[in-house]
Amino acid sequence: MTLNLKERRNKAGTVLVATGEINSETSGSLLQTLLPLVREGRPLRIDLTAVTYVSSAGLRTLLVVYREAQHAGVAVTLYGVSEEVRFVMSATGFLDFFETGEAAAAAARAASAKTAVKSAVAR
């Protein structure tokens, strides 16, 4: 299986969309793509919606990216993490390193609900 990577840039940062498997054969190209993006210093979103598998080599790659991002002070967020990939990342503790889009969306919903309640009480 191959890994296809597509990069999009917007005002908020860079989005890298990955499709396929992140394994020993593909993790090198992923690392070569991600490290320069992290070094740019812009927030980075990695969309894993179409990633079906992450091996230990893929986890190591994500760990290297995490460490580089921490060193550079760059926010890296994972989006679209499938249940299978989430299970592997959670079981190995790797999910704790990254902000996930799902967590960010849940926090935004909670903040919005809190604001709505305050607004209703103020009336």
Coordinates of C-alpha atoms in Angstrom, one line a residue:
M1 CA 0.0 0.0 0.0
T2 CA 1.2 3.5 -0.7
L3 CA 0.7 6.8 1.2
N4 CA -0.4 9.8 -0.7
L5 CA 0.1 13.2 0.8
K6 CA -1.5 16.5 -0.2
E7 CA -0.7 19.8 1.3
R8 CA -3.0 22.8 1.6
R9 CA -2.2 26.2 3.1
N10 CA -4.5 28.7 4.5
K11 CA -4.4 31.7 6.9
A12 CA -4.7 29.4 10.0
G13 CA -1.7 27.2 9.0
T14 CA -1.0 24.1 6.9
V15 CA -3.1 21.0 6.4
L16 CA -1.5 17.8 5.3
V17 CA -4.0 15.2 4.1
A18 CA -2.7 11.6 4.2
T19 CA -4.3 8.7 2.3
G20 CA -3.2 5.1 2.7
E21 CA -1.0 3.3 5.2
I22 CA 1.7 4.7 7.4
N23 CA 4.2 1.9 7.7
S24 CA 7.9 1.1 7.3
E25 CA 7.8 1.7 3.6
T26 CA 5.9 5.0 3.7
S27 CA 6.9 6.6 7.0
G28 CA 10.2 8.0 5.5
S29 CA 8.4 10.1 2.9
L30 CA 5.9 11.2 5.6
L31 CA 8.7 12.4 7.8
Q32 CA 10.4 14.2 4.8
T33 CA 7.2 16.0 4.2
L34 CA 6.3 16.9 7.8
L35 CA 9.6 18.1 9.2
P36 CA 10.0 21.1 6.8
L37 CA 6.3 22.0 7.5
V38 CA 7.0 22.0 11.3
R39 CA 10.1 24.0 10.8
E40 CA 8.1 26.7 9.0
G41 CA 6.6 27.5 12.4
R42 CA 3.0 27.6 11.3
P43 CA 0.2 25.5 13.0
L44 CA 0.0 22.1 11.3
R45 CA -3.1 19.9 11.0
I46 CA -2.6 16.3 9.9
D47 CA -5.8 14.8 8.4
L48 CA -5.7 11.1 8.9
T49 CA -9.3 10.5 7.8
A50 CA -8.2 8.2 4.9
V51 CA -5.3 6.5 6.8
T52 CA -6.3 2.9 7.3
Y53 CA -3.2 1.6 9.2
V54 CA -0.3 2.9 11.3
S55 CA 2.6 0.6 12.1
S56 CA 5.3 1.0 14.8
A57 CA 7.4 2.8 12.2
G58 CA 4.5 5.2 11.6
L59 CA 4.2 5.8 15.3
R60 CA 7.9 6.6 15.5
T61 CA 7.6 9.1 12.7
L62 CA 4.7 10.8 14.5
L63 CA 6.8 10.9 17.6
V64 CA 9.7 12.5 15.8
V65 CA 7.3 15.1 14.4
Y66 CA 5.9 15.7 17.9
R67 CA 9.3 16.3 19.4
E68 CA 10.3 18.6 16.6
A69 CA 7.1 20.5 16.9
Q70 CA 7.6 20.9 20.7
H71 CA 11.1 22.2 20.1
A72 CA 9.8 24.7 17.5
G73 CA 6.8 25.7 19.6
V74 CA 4.4 24.6 16.7
A75 CA 0.9 23.2 17.3
V76 CA 0.3 19.9 15.6
T77 CA -3.3 18.6 15.5
L78 CA -4.5 15.3 14.2
Y79 CA -7.9 15.1 12.6
G80 CA -10.0 12.2 11.4
V81 CA -8.3 9.5 13.4
S82 CA -10.2 6.3 12.7
E83 CA -11.2 3.9 15.5
E84 CA -8.5 1.4 14.4
V85 CA -5.7 4.0 14.3
R86 CA -7.0 5.6 17.5
F87 CA -6.9 2.3 19.3
V88 CA -3.3 1.7 18.3
M89 CA -2.2 5.2 19.2
S90 CA -4.1 5.1 22.5
A91 CA -2.8 1.7 23.5
T92 CA 0.7 2.8 23.0
G93 CA 0.3 6.2 24.6
F94 CA 1.0 8.1 21.4
L95 CA -2.4 9.7 21.3
D96 CA -1.6 11.6 24.5
F97 CA 1.1 13.5 22.7
F98 CA -1.2 15.1 20.1
E99 CA -4.2 17.4 20.2
T100 CA -6.9 15.8 18.2
G101 CA -9.4 17.7 16.1
E102 CA -12.2 15.8 17.9
A103 CA -10.9 17.1 21.2
A104 CA -10.7 20.6 19.9
A105 CA -14.2 20.4 18.4
A106 CA -15.6 19.1 21.7
A107 CA -13.9 21.9 23.7
A108 CA -15.4 24.5 21.2
R109 CA -18.9 22.9 21.6
A110 CA -18.6 23.0 25.4
A111 CA -17.4 26.7 25.4
S112 CA -20.3 27.6 23.0
A113 CA -22.8 25.9 25.2
K114 CA -21.5 27.6 28.3
T115 CA -21.7 31.0 26.5
A116 CA -25.3 30.2 25.5
V117 CA -26.2 29.4 29.1
K118 CA -24.7 32.6 30.3
S119 CA -26.5 34.6 27.6
A120 CA -29.8 33.0 28.5
V121 CA -29.3 33.7 32.3
A122 CA -28.4 37.3 31.6
R123 CA -31.7 37.9 29.8

